[in-house]
JSON list of C-alpha atoms in Angstrom, two decimals:
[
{"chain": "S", "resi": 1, "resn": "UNK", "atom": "CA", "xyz": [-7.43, -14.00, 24.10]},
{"chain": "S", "resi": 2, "resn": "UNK", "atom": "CA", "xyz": [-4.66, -12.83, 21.72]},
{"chain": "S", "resi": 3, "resn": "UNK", "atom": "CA", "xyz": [-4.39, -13.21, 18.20]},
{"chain": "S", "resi": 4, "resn": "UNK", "atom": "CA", "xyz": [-1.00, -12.77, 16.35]},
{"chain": "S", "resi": 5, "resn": "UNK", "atom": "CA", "xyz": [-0.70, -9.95, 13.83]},
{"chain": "S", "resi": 6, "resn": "UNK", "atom": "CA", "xyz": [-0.97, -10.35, 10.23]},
{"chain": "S", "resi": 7, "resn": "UNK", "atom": "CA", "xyz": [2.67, -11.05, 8.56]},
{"chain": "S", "resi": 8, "resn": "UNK", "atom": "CA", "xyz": [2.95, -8.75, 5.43]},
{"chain": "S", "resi": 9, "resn": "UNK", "atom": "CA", "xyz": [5.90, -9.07, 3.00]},
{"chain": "S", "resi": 10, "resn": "UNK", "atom": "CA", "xyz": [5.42, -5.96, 0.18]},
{"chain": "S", "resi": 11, "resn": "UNK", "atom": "CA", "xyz": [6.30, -6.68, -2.82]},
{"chain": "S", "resi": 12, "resn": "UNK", "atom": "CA", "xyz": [7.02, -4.05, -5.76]},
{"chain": "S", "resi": 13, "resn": "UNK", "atom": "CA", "xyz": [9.47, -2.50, -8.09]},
{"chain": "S", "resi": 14, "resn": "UNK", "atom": "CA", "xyz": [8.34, 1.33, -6.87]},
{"chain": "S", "resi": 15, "resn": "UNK", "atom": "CA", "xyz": [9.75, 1.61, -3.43]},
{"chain": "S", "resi": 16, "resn": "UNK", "atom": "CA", "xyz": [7.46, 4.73, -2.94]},
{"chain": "S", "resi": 17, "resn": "UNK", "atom": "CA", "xyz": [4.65, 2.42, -3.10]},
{"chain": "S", "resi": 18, "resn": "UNK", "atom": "CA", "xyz": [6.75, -0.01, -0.45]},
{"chain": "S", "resi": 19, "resn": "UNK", "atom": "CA", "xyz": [7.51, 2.75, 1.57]},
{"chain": "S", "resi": 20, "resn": "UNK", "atom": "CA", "xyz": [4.38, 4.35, 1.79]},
{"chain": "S", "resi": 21, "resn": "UNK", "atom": "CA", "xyz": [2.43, 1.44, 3.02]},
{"chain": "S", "resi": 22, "resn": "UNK", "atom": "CA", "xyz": [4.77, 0.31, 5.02]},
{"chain": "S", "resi": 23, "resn": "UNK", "atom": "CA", "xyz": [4.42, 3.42, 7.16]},
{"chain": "S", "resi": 24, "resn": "UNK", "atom": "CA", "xyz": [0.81, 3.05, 7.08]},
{"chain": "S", "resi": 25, "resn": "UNK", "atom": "CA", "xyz": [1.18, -0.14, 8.57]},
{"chain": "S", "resi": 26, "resn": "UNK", "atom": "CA", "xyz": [3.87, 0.48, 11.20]},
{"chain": "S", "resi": 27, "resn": "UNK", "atom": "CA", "xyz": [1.51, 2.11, 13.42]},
{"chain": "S", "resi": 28, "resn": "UNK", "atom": "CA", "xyz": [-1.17, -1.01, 13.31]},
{"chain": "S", "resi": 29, "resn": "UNK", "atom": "CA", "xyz": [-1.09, -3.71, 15.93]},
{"chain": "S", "resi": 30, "resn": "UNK", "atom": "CA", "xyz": [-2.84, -6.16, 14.13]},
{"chain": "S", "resi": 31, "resn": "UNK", "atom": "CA", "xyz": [-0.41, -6.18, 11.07]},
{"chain": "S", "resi": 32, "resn": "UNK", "atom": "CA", "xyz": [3.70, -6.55, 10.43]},
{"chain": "S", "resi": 33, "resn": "UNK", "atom": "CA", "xyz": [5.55, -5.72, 7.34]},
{"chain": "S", "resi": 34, "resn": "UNK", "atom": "CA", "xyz": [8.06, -8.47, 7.99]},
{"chain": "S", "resi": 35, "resn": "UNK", "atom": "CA", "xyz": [9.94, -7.75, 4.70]},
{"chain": "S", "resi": 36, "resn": "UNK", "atom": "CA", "xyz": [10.09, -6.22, 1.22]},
{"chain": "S", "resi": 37, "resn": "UNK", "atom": "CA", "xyz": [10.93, -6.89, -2.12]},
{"chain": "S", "resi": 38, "resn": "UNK", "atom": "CA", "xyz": [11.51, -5.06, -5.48]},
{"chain": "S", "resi": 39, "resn": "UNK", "atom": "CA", "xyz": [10.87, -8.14, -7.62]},
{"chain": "S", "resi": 40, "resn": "UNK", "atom": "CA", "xyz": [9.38, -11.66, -8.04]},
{"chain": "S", "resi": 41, "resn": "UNK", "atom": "CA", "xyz": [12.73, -13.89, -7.69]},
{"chain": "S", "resi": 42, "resn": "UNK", "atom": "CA", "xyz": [13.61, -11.88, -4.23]},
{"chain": "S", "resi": 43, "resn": "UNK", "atom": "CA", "xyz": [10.04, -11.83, -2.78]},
{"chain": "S", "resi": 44, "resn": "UNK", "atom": "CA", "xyz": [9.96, -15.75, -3.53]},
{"chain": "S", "resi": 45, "resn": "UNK", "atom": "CA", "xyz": [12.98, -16.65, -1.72]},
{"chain": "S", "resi": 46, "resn": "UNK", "atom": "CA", "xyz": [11.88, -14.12, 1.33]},
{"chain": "S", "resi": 47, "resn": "UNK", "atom": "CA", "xyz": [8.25, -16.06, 1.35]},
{"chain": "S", "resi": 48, "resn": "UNK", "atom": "CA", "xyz": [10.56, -19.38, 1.36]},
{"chain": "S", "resi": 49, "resn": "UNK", "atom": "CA", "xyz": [12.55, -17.74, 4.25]},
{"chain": "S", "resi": 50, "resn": "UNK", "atom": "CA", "xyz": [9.87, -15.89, 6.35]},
{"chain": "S", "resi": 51, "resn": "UNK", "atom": "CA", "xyz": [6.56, -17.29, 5.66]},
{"chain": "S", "resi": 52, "resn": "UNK", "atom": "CA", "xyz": [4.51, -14.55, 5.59]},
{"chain": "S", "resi": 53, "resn": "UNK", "atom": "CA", "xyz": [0.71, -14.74, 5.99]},
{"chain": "S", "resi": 54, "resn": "UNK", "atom": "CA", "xyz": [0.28, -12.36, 2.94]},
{"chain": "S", "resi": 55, "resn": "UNK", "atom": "CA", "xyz": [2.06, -11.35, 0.42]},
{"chain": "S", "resi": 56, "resn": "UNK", "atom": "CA", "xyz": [0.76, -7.61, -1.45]},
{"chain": "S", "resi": 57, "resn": "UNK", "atom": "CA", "xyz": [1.81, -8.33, -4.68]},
{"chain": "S", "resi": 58, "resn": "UNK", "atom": "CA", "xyz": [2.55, -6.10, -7.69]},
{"chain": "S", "resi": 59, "resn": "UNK", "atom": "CA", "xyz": [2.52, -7.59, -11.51]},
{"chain": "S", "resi": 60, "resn": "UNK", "atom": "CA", "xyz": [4.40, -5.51, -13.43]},
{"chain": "S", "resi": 61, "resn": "UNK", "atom": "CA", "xyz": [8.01, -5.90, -12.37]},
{"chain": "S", "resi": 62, "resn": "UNK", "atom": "CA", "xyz": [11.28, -6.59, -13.85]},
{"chain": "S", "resi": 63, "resn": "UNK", "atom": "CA", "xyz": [12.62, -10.19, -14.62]},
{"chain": "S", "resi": 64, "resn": "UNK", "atom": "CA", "xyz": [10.78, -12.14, -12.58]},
{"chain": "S", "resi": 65, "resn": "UNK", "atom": "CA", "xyz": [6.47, -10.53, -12.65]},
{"chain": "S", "resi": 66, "resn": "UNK", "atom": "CA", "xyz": [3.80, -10.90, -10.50]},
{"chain": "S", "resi": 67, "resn": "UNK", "atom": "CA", "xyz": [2.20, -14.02, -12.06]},
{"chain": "S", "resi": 68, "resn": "UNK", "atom": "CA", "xyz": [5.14, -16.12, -11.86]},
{"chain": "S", "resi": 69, "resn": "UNK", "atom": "CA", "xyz": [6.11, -15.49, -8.35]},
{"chain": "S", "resi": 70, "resn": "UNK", "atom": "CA", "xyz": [2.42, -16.10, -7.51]},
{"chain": "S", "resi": 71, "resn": "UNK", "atom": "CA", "xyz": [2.77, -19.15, -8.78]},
{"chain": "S", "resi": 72, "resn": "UNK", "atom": "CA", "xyz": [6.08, -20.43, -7.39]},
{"chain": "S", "resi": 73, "resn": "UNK", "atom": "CA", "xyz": [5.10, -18.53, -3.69]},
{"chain": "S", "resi": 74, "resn": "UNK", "atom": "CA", "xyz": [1.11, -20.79, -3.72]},
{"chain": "S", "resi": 75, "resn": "UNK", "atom": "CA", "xyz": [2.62, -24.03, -5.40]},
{"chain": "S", "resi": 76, "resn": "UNK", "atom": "CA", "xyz": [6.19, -24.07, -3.45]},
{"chain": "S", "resi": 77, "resn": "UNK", "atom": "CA", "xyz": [7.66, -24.79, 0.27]},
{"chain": "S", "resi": 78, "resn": "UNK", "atom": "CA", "xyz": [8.98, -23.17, 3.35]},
{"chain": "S", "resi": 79, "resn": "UNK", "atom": "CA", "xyz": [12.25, -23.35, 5.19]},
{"chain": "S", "resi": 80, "resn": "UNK", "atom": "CA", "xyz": [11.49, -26.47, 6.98]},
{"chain": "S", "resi": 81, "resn": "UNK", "atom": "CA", "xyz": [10.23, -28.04, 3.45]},
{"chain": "S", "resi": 82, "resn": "UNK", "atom": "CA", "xyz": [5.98, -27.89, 4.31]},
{"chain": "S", "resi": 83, "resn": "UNK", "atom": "CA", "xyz": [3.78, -25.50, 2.56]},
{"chain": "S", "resi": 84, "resn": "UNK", "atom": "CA", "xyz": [3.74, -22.10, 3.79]},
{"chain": "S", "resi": 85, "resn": "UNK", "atom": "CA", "xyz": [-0.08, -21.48, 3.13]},
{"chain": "S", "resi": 86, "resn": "UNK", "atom": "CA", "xyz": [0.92, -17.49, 2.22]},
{"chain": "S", "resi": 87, "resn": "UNK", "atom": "CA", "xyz": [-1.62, -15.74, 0.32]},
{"chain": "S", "resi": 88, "resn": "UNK", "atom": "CA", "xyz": [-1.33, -13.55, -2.65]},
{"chain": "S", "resi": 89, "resn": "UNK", "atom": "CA", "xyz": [-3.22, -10.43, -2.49]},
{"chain": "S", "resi": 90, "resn": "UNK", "atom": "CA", "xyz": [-2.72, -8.99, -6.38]},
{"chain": "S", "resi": 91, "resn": "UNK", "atom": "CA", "xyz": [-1.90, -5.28, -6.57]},
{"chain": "S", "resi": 92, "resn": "UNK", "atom": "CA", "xyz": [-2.86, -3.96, -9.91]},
{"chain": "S", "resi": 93, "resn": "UNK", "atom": "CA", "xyz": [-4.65, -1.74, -12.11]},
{"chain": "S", "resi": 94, "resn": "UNK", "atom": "CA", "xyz": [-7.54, -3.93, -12.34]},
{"chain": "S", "resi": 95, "resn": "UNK", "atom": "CA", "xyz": [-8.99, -2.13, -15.78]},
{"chain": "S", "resi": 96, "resn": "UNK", "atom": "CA", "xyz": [-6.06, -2.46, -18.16]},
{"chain": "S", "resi": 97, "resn": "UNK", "atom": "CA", "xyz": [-4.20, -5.27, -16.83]},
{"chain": "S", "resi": 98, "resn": "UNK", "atom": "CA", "xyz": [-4.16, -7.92, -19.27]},
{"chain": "S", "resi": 99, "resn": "UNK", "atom": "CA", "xyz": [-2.48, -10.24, -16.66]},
{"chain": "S", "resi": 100, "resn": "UNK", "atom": "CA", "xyz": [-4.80, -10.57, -13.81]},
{"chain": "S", "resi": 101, "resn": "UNK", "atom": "CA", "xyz": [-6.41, -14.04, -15.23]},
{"chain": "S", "resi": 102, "resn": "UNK", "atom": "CA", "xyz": [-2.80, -15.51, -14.73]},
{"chain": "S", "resi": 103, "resn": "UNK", "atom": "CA", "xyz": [-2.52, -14.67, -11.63]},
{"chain": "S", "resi": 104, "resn": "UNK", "atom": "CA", "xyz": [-6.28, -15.85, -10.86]},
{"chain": "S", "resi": 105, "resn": "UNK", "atom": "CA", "xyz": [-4.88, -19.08, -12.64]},
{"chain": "S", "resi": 106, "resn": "UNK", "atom": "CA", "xyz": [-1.57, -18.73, -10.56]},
{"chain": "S", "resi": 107, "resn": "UNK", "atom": "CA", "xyz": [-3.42, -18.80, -6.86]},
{"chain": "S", "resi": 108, "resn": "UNK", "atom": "CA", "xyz": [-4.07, -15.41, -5.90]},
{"chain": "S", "resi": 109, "resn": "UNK", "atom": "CA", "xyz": [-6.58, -14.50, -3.03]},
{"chain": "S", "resi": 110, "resn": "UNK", "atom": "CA", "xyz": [-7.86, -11.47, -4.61]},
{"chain": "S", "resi": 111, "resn": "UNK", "atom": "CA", "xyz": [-7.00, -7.67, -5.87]},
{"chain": "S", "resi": 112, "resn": "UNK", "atom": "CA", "xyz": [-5.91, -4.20, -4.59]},
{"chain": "S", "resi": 113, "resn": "UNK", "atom": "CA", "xyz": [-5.65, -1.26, -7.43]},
{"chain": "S", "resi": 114, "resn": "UNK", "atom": "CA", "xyz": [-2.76, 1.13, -6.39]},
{"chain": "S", "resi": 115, "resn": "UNK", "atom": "CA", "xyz": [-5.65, 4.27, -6.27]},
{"chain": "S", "resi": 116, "resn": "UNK", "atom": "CA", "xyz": [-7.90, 2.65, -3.62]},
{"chain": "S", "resi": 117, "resn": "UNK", "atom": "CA", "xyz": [-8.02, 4.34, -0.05]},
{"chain": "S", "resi": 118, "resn": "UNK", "atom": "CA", "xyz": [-5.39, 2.91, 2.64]},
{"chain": "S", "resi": 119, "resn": "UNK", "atom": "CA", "xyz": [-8.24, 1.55, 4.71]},
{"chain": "S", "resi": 120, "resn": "UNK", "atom": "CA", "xyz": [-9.42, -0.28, 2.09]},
{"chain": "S", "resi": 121, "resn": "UNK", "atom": "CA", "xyz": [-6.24, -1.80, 1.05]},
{"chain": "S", "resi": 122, "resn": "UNK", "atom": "CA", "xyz": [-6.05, -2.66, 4.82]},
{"chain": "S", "resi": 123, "resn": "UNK", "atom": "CA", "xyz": [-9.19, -3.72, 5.09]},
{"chain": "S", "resi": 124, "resn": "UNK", "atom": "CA", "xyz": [-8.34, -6.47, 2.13]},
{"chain": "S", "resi": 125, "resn": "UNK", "atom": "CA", "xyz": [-5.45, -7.34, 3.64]},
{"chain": "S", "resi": 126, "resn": "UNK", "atom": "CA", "xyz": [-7.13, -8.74, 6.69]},
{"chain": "S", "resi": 127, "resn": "UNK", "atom": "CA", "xyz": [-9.56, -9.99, 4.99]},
{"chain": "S", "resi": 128, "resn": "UNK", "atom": "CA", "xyz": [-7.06, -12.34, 2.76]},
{"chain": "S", "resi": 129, "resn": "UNK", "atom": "CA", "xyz": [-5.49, -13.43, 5.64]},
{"chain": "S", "resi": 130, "resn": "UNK", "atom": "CA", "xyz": [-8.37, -14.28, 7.51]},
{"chain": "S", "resi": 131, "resn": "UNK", "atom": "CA", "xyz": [-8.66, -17.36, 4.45]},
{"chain": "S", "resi": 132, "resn": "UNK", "atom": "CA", "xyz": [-11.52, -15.33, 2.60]},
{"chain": "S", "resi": 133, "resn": "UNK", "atom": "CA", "xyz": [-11.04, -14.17, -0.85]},
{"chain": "S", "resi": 134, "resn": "UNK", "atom": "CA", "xyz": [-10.80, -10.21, -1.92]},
{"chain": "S", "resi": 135, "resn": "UNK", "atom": "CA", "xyz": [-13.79, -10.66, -4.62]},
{"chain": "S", "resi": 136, "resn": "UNK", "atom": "CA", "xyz": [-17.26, -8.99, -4.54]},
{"chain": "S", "resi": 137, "resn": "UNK", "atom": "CA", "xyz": [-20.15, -9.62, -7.09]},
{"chain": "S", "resi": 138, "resn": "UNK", "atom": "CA", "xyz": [-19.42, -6.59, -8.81]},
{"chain": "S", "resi": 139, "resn": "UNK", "atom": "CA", "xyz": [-15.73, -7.99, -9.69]},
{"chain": "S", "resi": 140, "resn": "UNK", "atom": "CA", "xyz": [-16.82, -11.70, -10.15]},
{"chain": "S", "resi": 141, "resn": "UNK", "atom": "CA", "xyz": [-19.42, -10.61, -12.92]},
{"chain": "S", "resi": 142, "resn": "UNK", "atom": "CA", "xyz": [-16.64, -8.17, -14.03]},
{"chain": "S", "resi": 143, "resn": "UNK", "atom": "CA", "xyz": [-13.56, -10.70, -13.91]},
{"chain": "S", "resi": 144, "resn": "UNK", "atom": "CA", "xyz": [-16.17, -13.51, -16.26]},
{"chain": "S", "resi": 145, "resn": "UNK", "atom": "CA", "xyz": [-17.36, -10.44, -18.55]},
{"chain": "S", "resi": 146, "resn": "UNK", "atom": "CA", "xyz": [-13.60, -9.67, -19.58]},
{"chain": "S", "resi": 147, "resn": "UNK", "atom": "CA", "xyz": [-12.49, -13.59, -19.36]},
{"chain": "S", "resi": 148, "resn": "UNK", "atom": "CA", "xyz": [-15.19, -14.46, -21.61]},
{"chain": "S", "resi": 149, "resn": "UNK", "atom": "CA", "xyz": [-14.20, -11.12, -24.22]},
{"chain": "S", "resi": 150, "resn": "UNK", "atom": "CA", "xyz": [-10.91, -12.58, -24.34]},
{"chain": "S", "resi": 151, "resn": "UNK", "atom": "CA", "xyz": [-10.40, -15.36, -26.15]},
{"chain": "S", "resi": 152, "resn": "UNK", "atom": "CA", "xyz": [-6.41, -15.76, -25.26]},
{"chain": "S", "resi": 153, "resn": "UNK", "atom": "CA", "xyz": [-7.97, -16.21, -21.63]},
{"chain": "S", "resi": 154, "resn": "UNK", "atom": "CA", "xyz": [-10.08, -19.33, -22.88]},
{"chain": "S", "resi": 155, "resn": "UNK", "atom": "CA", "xyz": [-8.81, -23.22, -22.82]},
{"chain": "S", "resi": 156, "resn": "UNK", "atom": "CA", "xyz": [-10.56, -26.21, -23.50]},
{"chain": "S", "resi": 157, "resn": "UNK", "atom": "CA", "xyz": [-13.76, -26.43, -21.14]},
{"chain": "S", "resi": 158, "resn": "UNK", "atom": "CA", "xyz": [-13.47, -28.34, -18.12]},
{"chain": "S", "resi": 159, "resn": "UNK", "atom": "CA", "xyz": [-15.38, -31.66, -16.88]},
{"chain": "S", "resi": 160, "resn": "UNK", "atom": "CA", "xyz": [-16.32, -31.87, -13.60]},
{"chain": "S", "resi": 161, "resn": "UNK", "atom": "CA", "xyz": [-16.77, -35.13, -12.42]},
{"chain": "S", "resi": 162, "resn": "UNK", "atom": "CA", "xyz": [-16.20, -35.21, -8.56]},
{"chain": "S", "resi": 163, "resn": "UNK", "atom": "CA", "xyz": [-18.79, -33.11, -7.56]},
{"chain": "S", "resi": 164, "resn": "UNK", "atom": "CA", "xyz": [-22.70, -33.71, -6.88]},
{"chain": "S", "resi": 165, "resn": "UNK", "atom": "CA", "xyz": [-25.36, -32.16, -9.07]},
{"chain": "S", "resi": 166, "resn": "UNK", "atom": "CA", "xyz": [-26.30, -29.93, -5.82]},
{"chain": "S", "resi": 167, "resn": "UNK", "atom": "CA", "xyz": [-22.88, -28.83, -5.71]},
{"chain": "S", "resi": 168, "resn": "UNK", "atom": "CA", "xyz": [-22.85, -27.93, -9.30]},
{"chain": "S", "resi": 169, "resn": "UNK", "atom": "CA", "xyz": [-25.77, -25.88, -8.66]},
{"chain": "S", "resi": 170, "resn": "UNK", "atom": "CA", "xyz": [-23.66, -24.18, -5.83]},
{"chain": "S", "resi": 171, "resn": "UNK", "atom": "CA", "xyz": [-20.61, -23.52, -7.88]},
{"chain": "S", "resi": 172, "resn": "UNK", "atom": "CA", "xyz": [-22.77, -22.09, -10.80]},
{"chain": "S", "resi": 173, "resn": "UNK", "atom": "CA", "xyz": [-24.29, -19.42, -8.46]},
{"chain": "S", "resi": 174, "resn": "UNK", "atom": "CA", "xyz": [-20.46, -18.88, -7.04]},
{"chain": "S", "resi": 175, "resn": "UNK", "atom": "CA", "xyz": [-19.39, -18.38, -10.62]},
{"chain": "S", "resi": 176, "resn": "UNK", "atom": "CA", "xyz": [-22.37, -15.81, -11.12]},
{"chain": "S", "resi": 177, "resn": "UNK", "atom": "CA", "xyz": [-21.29, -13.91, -8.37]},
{"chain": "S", "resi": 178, "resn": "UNK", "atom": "CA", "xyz": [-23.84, -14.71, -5.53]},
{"chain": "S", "resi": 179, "resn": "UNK", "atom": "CA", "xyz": [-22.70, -14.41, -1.99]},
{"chain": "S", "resi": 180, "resn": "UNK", "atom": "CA", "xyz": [-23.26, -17.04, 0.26]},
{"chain": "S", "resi": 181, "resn": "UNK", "atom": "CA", "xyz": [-26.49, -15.40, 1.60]},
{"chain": "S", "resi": 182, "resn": "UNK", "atom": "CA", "xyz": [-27.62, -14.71, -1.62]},
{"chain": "S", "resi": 183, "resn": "UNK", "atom": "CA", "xyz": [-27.19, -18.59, -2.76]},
{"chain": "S", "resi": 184, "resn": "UNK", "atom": "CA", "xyz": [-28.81, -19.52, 0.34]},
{"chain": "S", "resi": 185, "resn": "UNK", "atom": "CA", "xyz": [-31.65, -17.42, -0.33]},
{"chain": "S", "resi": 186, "resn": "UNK", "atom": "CA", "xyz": [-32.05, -18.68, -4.03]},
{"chain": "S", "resi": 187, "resn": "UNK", "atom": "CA", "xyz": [-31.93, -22.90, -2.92]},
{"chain": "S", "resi": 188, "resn": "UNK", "atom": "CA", "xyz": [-33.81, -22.18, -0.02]},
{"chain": "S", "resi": 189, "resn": "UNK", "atom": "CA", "xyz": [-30.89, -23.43, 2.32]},
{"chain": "S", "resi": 190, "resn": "UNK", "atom": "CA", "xyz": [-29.47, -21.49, 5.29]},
{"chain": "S", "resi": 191, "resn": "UNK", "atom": "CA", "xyz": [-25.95, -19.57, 5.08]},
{"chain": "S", "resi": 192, "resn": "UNK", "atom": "CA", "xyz": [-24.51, -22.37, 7.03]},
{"chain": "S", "resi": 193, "resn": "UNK", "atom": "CA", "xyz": [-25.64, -24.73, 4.77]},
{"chain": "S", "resi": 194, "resn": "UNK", "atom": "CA", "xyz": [-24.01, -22.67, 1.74]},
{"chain": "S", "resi": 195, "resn": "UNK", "atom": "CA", "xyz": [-20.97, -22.24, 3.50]},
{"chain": "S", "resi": 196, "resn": "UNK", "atom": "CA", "xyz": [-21.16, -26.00, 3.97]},
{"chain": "S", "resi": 197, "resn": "UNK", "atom": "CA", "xyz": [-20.95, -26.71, -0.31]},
{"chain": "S", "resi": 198, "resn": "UNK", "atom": "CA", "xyz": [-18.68, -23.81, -0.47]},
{"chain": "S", "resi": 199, "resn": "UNK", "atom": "CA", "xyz": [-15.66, -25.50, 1.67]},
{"chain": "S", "resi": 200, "resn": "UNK", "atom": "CA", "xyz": [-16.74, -28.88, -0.03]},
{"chain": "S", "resi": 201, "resn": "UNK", "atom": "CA", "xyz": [-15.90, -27.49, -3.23]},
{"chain": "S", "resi": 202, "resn": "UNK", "atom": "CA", "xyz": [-12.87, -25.84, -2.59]},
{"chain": "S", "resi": 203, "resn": "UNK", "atom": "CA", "xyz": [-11.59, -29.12, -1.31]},
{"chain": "S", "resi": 204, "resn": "UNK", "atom": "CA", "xyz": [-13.00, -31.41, -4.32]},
{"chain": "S", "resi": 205, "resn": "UNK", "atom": "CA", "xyz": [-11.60, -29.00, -6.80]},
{"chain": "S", "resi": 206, "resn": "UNK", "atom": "CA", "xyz": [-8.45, -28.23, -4.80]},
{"chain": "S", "resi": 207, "resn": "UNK", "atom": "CA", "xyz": [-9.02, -24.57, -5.20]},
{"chain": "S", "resi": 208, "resn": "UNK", "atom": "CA", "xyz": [-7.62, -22.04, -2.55]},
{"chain": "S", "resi": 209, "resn": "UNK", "atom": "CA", "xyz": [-10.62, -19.59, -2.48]},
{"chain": "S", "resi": 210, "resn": "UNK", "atom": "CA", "xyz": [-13.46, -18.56, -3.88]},
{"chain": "S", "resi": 211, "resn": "UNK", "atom": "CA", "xyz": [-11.80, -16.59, -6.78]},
{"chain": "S", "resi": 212, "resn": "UNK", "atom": "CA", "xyz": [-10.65, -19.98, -8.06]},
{"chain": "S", "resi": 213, "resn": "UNK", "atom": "CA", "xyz": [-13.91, -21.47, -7.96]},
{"chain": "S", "resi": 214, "resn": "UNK", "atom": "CA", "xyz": [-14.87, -18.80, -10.22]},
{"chain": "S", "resi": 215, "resn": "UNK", "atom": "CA", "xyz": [-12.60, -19.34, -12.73]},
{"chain": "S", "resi": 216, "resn": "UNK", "atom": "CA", "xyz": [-13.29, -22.84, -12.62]},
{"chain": "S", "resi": 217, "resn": "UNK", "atom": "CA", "xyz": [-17.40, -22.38, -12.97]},
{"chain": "S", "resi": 218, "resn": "UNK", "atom": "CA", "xyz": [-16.30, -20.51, -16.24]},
{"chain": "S", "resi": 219, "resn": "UNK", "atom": "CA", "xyz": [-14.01, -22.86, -17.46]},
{"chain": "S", "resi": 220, "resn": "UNK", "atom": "CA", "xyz": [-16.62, -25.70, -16.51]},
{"chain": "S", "resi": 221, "resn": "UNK", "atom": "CA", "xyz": [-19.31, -23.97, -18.88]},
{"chain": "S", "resi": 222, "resn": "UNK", "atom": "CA", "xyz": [-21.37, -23.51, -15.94]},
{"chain": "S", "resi": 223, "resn": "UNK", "atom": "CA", "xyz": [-21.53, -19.58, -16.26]},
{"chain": "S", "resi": 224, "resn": "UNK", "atom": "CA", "xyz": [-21.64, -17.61, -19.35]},
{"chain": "S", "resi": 225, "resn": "UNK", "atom": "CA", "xyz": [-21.36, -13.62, -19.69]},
{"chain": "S", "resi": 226, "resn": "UNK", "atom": "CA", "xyz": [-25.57, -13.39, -19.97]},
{"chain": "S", "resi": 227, "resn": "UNK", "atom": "CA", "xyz": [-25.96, -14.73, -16.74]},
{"chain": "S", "resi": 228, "resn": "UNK", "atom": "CA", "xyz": [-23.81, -12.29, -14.71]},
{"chain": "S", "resi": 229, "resn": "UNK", "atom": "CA", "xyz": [-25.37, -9.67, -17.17]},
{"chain": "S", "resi": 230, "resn": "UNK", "atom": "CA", "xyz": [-28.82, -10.78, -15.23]},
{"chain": "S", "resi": 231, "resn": "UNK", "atom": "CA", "xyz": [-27.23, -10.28, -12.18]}
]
């Protein structure tokens, strides 16, 4: 059995950056650079056009950024007016970029920095399309330390109401930075019992992936910078 390679469109305002992975890429099976684009209007009317699995995403562009064409790309429509279920992979430099809660905010999957080996950014790719997000424990407890520093990041907290006390106790582990094998291990459940709260939280709180439900543990109150400190 066959599987269809990954669809990449490559989005930044340095074609060297473009070029470079798209040559990278041409010699994979498994993934296609079906387009590119130098900024955020033209890479959201080529997602409208070509519907591309994944979209590598840069922030800092001219006129249109990153976090707006995230936005319009995970909120809008296709060609034939349905949802086009592209993912945003975020391509930034994770430590100074002021930006990256906006695009967490805006619907992206997870984060490439421009220095990380090819096989890595690779590796994310696939991993993004596959319907995972690109966020390890070390960046979760990372991404709340910084959110939680920053007080232009912070809104008014947020009341859950739709979700069971066991899946509260889920999410707060999520938000903490625990892997699914590492929340199974603390509530004495098996992975596919994790994985089970995981997917019924992402579709209570209409959140794409588990970088959302991050965000959303914070903003809840059920996390605070001590306990990923802990961690």
């Amino acid at each position: 059995m066959t599987t269809s390679a990954v669809r990449v469109l490559l989005v930044d305002d340095q074609q060297l950056i473009r070029t470079a992975l798209s040559m990278v890429i041409a010699d994979l099976p498994d993934i296609d650079v079906v387009g590119e684009a130098a900024d955020g209007a033209e890479a959201v009317a080529l997602v409208a056009q070509l519907a591309p699995d994944v979209v590598v995403m840069d922030l800092r562009m001219p006129g249109m950024d990153g976090i707006e064409a995230t936005r319009r790309i995970t909120r809008g429509t296709g060609a034939q007016g349905t949802r086009t279920g592209t993912r945003i992979l975020v391509l930034t430099t994770f430590d100074d970029d002021d930006h990256v809660y906006g695009a967490l905010r805006a619907g992206a999957s997870g984060f490439l920095v421009k220095d990380m080996a090819l096989d890595d950014i690779l590796a994310a790719i696939r991993i993004v399309a596959s319907g995972d997000a690109l966020i390890a424990p070390s960046v979760t407890r990372r991404l709340i330390q910084d959110f939680a520093a920053n007080p232009q990041q912070q809104g008014q907290q947020r009341e859950l109401t739709a979700i069971t006390d066991r899946e509260r106790e889920v999410l707060t582990l999520v938000g903490r930075g625990l892997s699914n094998t590492e929340i199974a291990a603390e509530l004495c459940i098996s992975v596919a019992t994790a994985k089970t709260y995981i997917t019924r939280l992402l579709a209570k709180l209409d959140a794409r992936d588990r970088v959302q439900l991050v965000i959303i543990a914070y903003e809840a109150g059920l996390v605070s910078v001590s306990a990923t400190e802990r961690r």
